[in-house]
Tab-separated table of C-alpha atoms and ligand atoms in Angstrom:
chain	number	residue	atom	x	y	z
A	93	MET	CA	0.032	0.097	0.152
A	94	LEU	CA	3.077	2.400	0.966
A	95	GLN	CA	6.140	2.168	-0.852
A	96	ALA	CA	9.367	4.738	0.083
A	97	ARG	CA	12.460	4.120	-1.973
A	98	GLY	CA	15.826	5.248	-1.362
A	99	LEU	CA	14.539	8.470	0.992
A	100	THR	CA	17.647	10.918	2.115
A	101	LYS	CA	17.342	13.958	4.001
A	102	ARG	CA	20.504	15.993	5.162
A	103	PHE	CA	19.889	18.813	7.406
A	104	GLY	CA	22.569	21.250	7.199
A	105	GLY	CA	25.220	18.676	6.116
A	106	ILE	CA	24.333	16.174	8.318
A	107	VAL	CA	22.652	12.911	6.787
A	108	VAL	CA	19.526	12.332	9.012
A	109	ALA	CA	18.239	9.469	6.631
A	110	GLN	CA	20.184	7.625	4.495
A	111	ASP	CA	18.134	5.703	2.067
A	112	LEU	CA	15.473	4.526	3.356
A	113	ASP	CA	13.221	1.762	1.896
A	114	LEU	CA	10.250	0.945	3.708
A	115	ASP	CA	6.612	-0.749	2.658
A	116	LEU	CA	3.610	-1.173	4.613
A	117	ALA	CA	1.036	-3.447	3.393
A	118	PRO	CA	-2.978	-4.028	4.751
A	119	GLY	CA	-3.756	-4.985	7.908
A	120	GLU	CA	0.570	-5.057	8.730
A	121	VAL	CA	1.499	-3.395	11.784
A	122	VAL	CA	5.111	-2.512	11.777
A	123	ALA	CA	7.460	-1.130	14.481
A	124	LEU	CA	10.052	1.533	13.755
A	125	ILE	CA	12.434	1.053	16.422
A	126	GLY	CA	15.617	2.868	17.182
A	127	PRO	CA	17.362	5.018	20.003
A	128	ASN	CA	16.675	8.809	20.101
A	129	GLY	CA	17.965	10.902	17.036
A	130	ALA	CA	17.969	7.674	15.005
A	131	GLY	CA	15.446	9.659	12.316
A	132	LYS	CA	12.023	7.743	12.754
A	133	THR	CA	10.100	11.157	13.487
A	134	THR	CA	12.055	12.276	10.286
A	135	LEU	CA	10.904	9.459	8.277
A	136	PHE	CA	7.209	9.836	8.952
A	137	ASN	CA	7.613	13.863	8.337
A	138	MET	CA	8.650	12.921	4.571
A	139	LEU	CA	6.141	10.149	4.142
A	140	THR	CA	3.403	12.525	5.163
A	141	GLY	CA	4.898	15.815	3.469
A	142	PHE	CA	6.126	17.995	6.357
A	143	VAL	CA	9.772	17.169	5.378
A	144	ARG	CA	10.460	17.061	1.914
A	145	PRO	CA	13.399	14.408	0.898
A	146	ASP	CA	16.669	15.115	-1.024
A	147	GLN	CA	16.240	12.151	-3.007
A	148	GLY	CA	13.604	9.229	-3.242
A	149	SER	CA	10.589	8.246	-4.138
A	150	ILE	CA	7.201	7.031	-2.525
A	151	SER	CA	4.040	5.600	-3.954
A	152	PHE	CA	1.109	5.183	-1.829
A	153	ALA	CA	-2.261	3.378	-3.257
A	154	ASP	CA	-0.568	3.031	-6.808
A	155	ARG	CA	0.246	6.737	-7.045
A	156	ARG	CA	3.663	8.718	-6.539
A	157	ILE	CA	2.633	11.236	-3.627
A	158	GLU	CA	6.740	12.777	-3.109
A	159	ASN	CA	5.419	15.740	-4.737
A	160	LEU	CA	2.273	16.052	-3.061
A	161	PRO	CA	1.459	18.513	-0.022
A	162	SER	CA	0.836	17.008	3.340
A	163	TYR	CA	-2.783	17.858	3.335
A	164	ARG	CA	-3.284	15.827	0.078
A	165	ARG	CA	-1.708	12.861	1.279
A	166	ALA	CA	-3.911	13.338	3.896
A	167	ARG	CA	-6.805	13.076	1.434
A	168	LEU	CA	-5.585	10.084	0.147
A	169	GLY	CA	-5.736	8.331	3.236
A	170	LEU	CA	-2.504	8.813	4.819
A	171	ALA	CA	-3.039	9.199	8.968
A	172	ARG	CA	-0.798	10.281	11.162
A	173	THR	CA	-0.406	11.271	14.878
A	174	TRP	CA	2.397	13.584	16.374
A	175	GLN	CA	5.095	12.448	19.001
A	176	ARG	CA	3.473	15.158	20.883
A	177	PRO	CA	-0.517	15.534	20.942
A	178	ARG	CA	-0.834	19.370	19.399
A	179	LEU	CA	-4.620	19.593	20.293
A	180	PHE	CA	-6.223	23.125	19.628
A	181	GLU	CA	-5.925	24.101	23.753
A	182	SER	CA	-8.620	26.346	23.597
A	183	LEU	CA	-11.129	24.276	21.436
A	184	SER	CA	-13.418	20.797	23.298
A	185	LEU	CA	-12.004	17.595	22.512
A	186	LEU	CA	-15.360	17.197	19.652
A	187	ASP	CA	-14.153	20.324	18.168
A	188	ASN	CA	-10.912	19.493	18.179
A	189	VAL	CA	-11.741	15.918	16.363
A	190	ILE	CA	-14.360	17.739	13.650
A	191	VAL	CA	-11.555	20.078	12.538
A	192	ALA	CA	-9.246	17.265	11.870
A	193	GLY	CA	-11.848	15.701	9.032
A	194	ARG	CA	-10.610	16.233	5.498
A	195	ASP	CA	-14.445	17.511	4.224
A	196	TYR	CA	-14.518	20.451	7.221
A	197	PRO	CA	-16.564	22.395	4.919
A	198	GLY	CA	-17.174	25.671	6.934
A	199	GLU	CA	-13.935	27.345	6.020
A	200	ARG	CA	-14.553	28.081	2.609
A	201	LEU	CA	-16.372	31.073	2.133
A	202	THR	CA	-18.186	30.073	-1.541
A	203	ASN	CA	-19.414	26.974	0.480
A	204	LEU	CA	-20.761	29.394	3.202
A	205	VAL	CA	-22.803	31.969	0.707
A	206	PHE	CA	-23.824	29.262	-1.988
A	207	ALA	CA	-24.240	25.949	-0.258
A	208	PRO	CA	-25.494	26.719	3.454
A	209	GLY	CA	-27.275	23.403	3.278
A	210	ARG	CA	-24.718	21.085	1.906
A	211	ILE	CA	-22.426	22.427	5.082
A	212	ARG	CA	-25.295	21.700	7.628
A	213	GLU	CA	-25.371	17.968	5.987
A	214	ARG	CA	-21.576	17.752	6.277
A	215	GLU	CA	-21.039	18.988	9.304
A	216	LYS	CA	-23.978	16.774	10.783
A	217	ALA	CA	-22.026	13.568	9.666
A	218	GLY	CA	-18.636	15.051	10.597
A	219	HIS	CA	-20.041	15.438	13.956
A	220	ALA	CA	-21.361	11.950	13.941
A	221	GLU	CA	-18.261	10.814	13.169
A	222	ALA	CA	-15.981	12.696	15.128
A	223	MET	CA	-18.611	11.418	18.192
A	224	HIS	CA	-18.246	7.789	17.009
A	225	LEU	CA	-14.337	8.026	17.507
A	226	LEU	CA	-14.485	9.565	20.796
A	227	GLU	CA	-16.508	6.732	21.544
A	228	ARG	CA	-13.717	4.442	20.358
A	229	VAL	CA	-11.187	5.910	22.172
A	230	GLY	CA	-13.580	6.062	25.535
A	231	LEU	CA	-13.491	9.674	25.817
A	232	ALA	CA	-17.319	10.265	24.717
A	233	HIS	CA	-18.278	11.481	27.913
A	234	ARG	CA	-15.572	14.257	27.904
A	235	ALA	CA	-16.464	15.487	24.506
A	236	ASP	CA	-17.166	18.953	25.643
A	237	SER	CA	-14.186	19.141	27.970
A	238	ILE	CA	-11.384	21.503	26.692
A	239	ALA	CA	-8.375	20.030	25.560
A	240	THR	CA	-6.336	20.558	28.454
A	241	GLN	CA	-8.610	19.666	30.751
A	242	LEU	CA	-7.506	16.182	30.154
A	243	SER	CA	-4.421	13.790	30.992
A	244	TYR	CA	-1.694	13.819	28.854
A	245	GLY	CA	-2.564	10.128	28.081
A	246	GLN	CA	-6.064	10.966	27.186
A	247	GLN	CA	-4.664	14.257	25.145
A	248	LYS	CA	-2.973	11.356	22.829
A	249	LEU	CA	-6.095	9.416	22.327
A	250	VAL	CA	-7.356	12.323	21.453
A	251	GLY	CA	-4.427	12.789	19.169
A	252	LEU	CA	-5.523	9.290	17.516
A	253	ALA	CA	-8.915	10.162	17.375
A	254	ARG	CA	-7.671	13.591	15.091
A	255	ALA	CA	-5.775	10.965	12.960
A	256	LEU	CA	-8.799	8.341	12.380
A	257	MET	CA	-11.075	11.315	11.752
A	258	ASN	CA	-10.385	10.557	7.587
A	259	ASP	CA	-10.789	6.869	7.546
A	260	GLY	CA	-7.226	6.769	6.060
A	261	ARG	CA	-6.115	3.348	4.447
A	262	CYS	CA	-2.858	3.572	6.505
A	263	ILE	CA	-2.069	5.105	9.665
A	264	LEU	CA	1.474	6.321	11.340
A	265	LEU	CA	1.782	6.969	14.856
A	266	ASP	CA	4.424	8.499	16.930
A	267	GLU	CA	5.196	7.115	19.996
A	268	PRO	CA	1.455	6.471	20.614
A	269	MET	CA	1.868	5.168	24.415
A	270	ALA	CA	4.770	7.708	25.401
A	271	GLY	CA	2.819	9.447	28.270
A	272	VAL	CA	0.041	6.990	28.381
A	273	GLU	CA	-0.654	5.167	31.486
A	274	GLY	CA	-3.800	2.939	33.384
A	275	ARG	CA	-6.523	2.647	31.675
A	276	THR	CA	-5.828	4.370	28.256
A	277	VAL	CA	-2.871	1.730	27.710
A	278	GLU	CA	-5.311	-1.308	26.975
A	279	THR	CA	-7.959	1.629	24.988
A	280	MET	CA	-4.869	2.625	23.054
A	281	LYS	CA	-3.819	-0.732	22.150
A	282	LYS	CA	-7.665	-1.928	21.022
A	283	VAL	CA	-8.337	0.721	18.738
A	284	VAL	CA	-4.440	0.048	16.767
A	285	ARG	CA	-5.699	-3.736	16.753
A	286	ASP	CA	-9.082	-2.959	15.565
A	287	GLU	CA	-7.851	-0.544	12.821
A	288	ALA	CA	-5.338	-3.368	11.421
A	289	ALA	CA	-8.345	-5.771	11.380
A	290	ALA	CA	-9.938	-3.677	9.130
A	291	GLY	CA	-7.058	-4.170	6.830
A	292	LYS	CA	-5.514	-0.760	7.634
A	293	ALA	CA	-1.489	-0.599	7.214
A	294	VAL	CA	-0.009	1.094	10.246
A	295	CYS	CA	3.315	1.672	11.371
A	296	ILE	CA	4.275	2.410	14.750
A	297	VAL	CA	7.482	4.552	16.636
A	298	GLU	CA	7.490	3.352	19.748
A	299	HIS	CA	9.819	2.617	22.628
A	300	ASN	CA	7.535	0.914	24.534
A	301	ILE	CA	8.924	-2.839	23.823
A	302	GLY	CA	5.839	-4.421	25.668
A	303	PHE	CA	3.934	-2.871	23.354
A	304	ILE	CA	6.033	-3.518	20.390
A	305	ARG	CA	5.728	-7.244	21.191
A	306	ASP	CA	2.521	-7.198	21.574
A	307	MET	CA	0.699	-4.988	18.723
A	308	CYS	CA	3.633	-5.597	16.150
A	309	ASP	CA	3.798	-8.281	13.339
A	310	ARG	CA	7.192	-7.255	12.324
A	311	ALA	CA	9.991	-4.606	13.177
A	312	VAL	CA	12.524	-2.297	11.169
A	313	PHE	CA	15.465	-0.602	13.436
A	314	MET	CA	16.450	2.766	12.498
A	315	PHE	CA	20.145	4.176	13.592
A	316	ASN	CA	22.074	7.028	12.904
A	317	GLY	CA	19.486	7.721	9.759
A	318	ARG	CA	19.746	4.347	8.789
A	319	ILE	CA	17.946	1.279	8.305
A	320	VAL	CA	20.153	-1.526	10.144
A	321	ALA	CA	18.216	-4.417	10.410
A	322	SER	CA	14.578	-5.277	9.828
A	323	GLY	CA	12.614	-8.727	10.418
A	324	SER	CA	10.175	-10.469	13.027
A	325	VAL	CA	9.872	-8.571	16.442
A	326	ALA	CA	11.232	-11.356	18.488
A	327	ASP	CA	14.741	-11.518	16.167
A	328	LEU	CA	14.984	-7.884	16.555
A	329	LEU	CA	14.342	-7.919	19.989
A	330	ALA	CA	16.986	-10.785	20.402
A	331	ASP	CA	19.919	-8.904	18.922
A	332	GLN	CA	22.444	-8.195	21.192
A	333	ARG	CA	23.932	-6.006	18.329
A	334	LEU	CA	20.864	-3.904	17.851
A	335	THR	CA	20.378	-3.902	21.993
A	336	ALA	CA	24.057	-2.602	22.168
A	337	LEU	CA	22.971	0.430	19.834
A	338	TYR	CA	19.893	0.807	21.185
A	339	PHE	CA	21.182	1.274	25.118
A	340	GLY	CA	24.853	2.917	23.932
A	341	SER	CA	23.666	5.384	21.958
A	342	LYS	CA	21.569	6.802	25.226
A	343	SER	CA	24.510	6.977	27.687
B	448	LIG	N1	14.194	20.433	11.412
B	448	LIG	C1	14.829	19.963	11.920
B	448	LIG	N2	16.368	20.743	11.361
B	448	LIG	C2	17.467	19.897	11.817
B	448	LIG	N3	17.755	18.985	12.486
B	448	LIG	C3	16.691	17.969	12.689
B	448	LIG	C4	15.625	18.470	11.914
B	448	LIG	N4	14.761	17.300	12.590
B	448	LIG	C5	15.372	16.692	13.358
B	448	LIG	N5	16.636	16.746	13.101
B	448	LIG	C6	17.369	16.181	13.730
B	448	LIG	O1	17.075	14.845	12.999
B	448	LIG	C7	17.968	14.049	13.735
B	448	LIG	C8	16.800	13.307	13.926
B	448	LIG	O2	15.715	13.642	14.311
B	448	LIG	P1	14.116	12.580	14.560
B	448	LIG	O3	13.223	13.613	15.284
B	448	LIG	O4	14.089	12.095	13.674
B	448	LIG	O5	14.332	11.406	15.732
B	448	LIG	P2	13.523	10.360	16.665
B	448	LIG	O6	14.245	9.356	15.943
B	448	LIG	O7	12.194	10.697	15.641
B	448	LIG	O8	14.151	10.499	18.076
B	448	LIG	P3	13.339	10.453	19.165
B	448	LIG	O9	13.208	8.802	19.843
B	448	LIG	O10	14.013	11.038	20.321
B	448	LIG	O11	11.724	10.867	18.767
B	448	LIG	C9	18.084	14.188	14.813
B	448	LIG	O12	19.711	14.700	15.087
B	448	LIG	C10	17.621	15.800	14.945
B	448	LIG	O13	18.193	16.617	15.891
B	449	LIG	MG1	10.848	10.896	17.113
């Protein structure tokens, strides 16, 4: 469903991505692991159009997308979450999710003038969809709360609901478990599992090894901007060489 080939990026002479290939298939959950600064978020940023690669190509659903702006990639069904939740702090949870919808129509002046009926219909549909997603992440009862009234873990779940708002075919999750604890852990797992079961391609950057072991079908290991290993989760986690890279670089 998604194929990246040869993605390369330098920031001011420092290579943060070197010839990266990645394949994501429907229904598959792939872990992207590696120590801090390995380039995992940069890879997601290149896939979603927030960072422009110096070289390389990206195909998604049989289209070349590397030159499309991020909003068009999102419309094609490439969704992501952010390492930090990035919610609109003064909006309710419900509105945070509604405005993530690709068909959110109220911002087009021509629609407001010429098609108010269509806007009302779409807004109703968007409202229902957002409410449904808040139910899935266990926060429907907080729909009217302001984002900052939630715990950090709950905010991450709202970030996930925002990413799911467009019913994308491929979902990139950047450290979904960081700051998530207590009851929200199982909710996060369930939603991710359900997405994969529905045939979505899922790629997860995560430092939580238990989560990776539970959730992921295979893993890719990044270090210093390169993919240095890929294979089964069990094989990668058992690889002493990778463990040394992972912990060695943190000290
Ligand atoms: N916009 C930028 N300008 C310059 N350097 C950047 C930029 N974004 C990232 N980098 C650098 O690129 C490297 C990779 O960063 P990246 O955030 O992709 O790592 P990561 O694997 O996601 O790490 P973490 O696990 O800490 O989130 C780091 O050395 C970082 O400092
Ligand atoms: Mg990161």
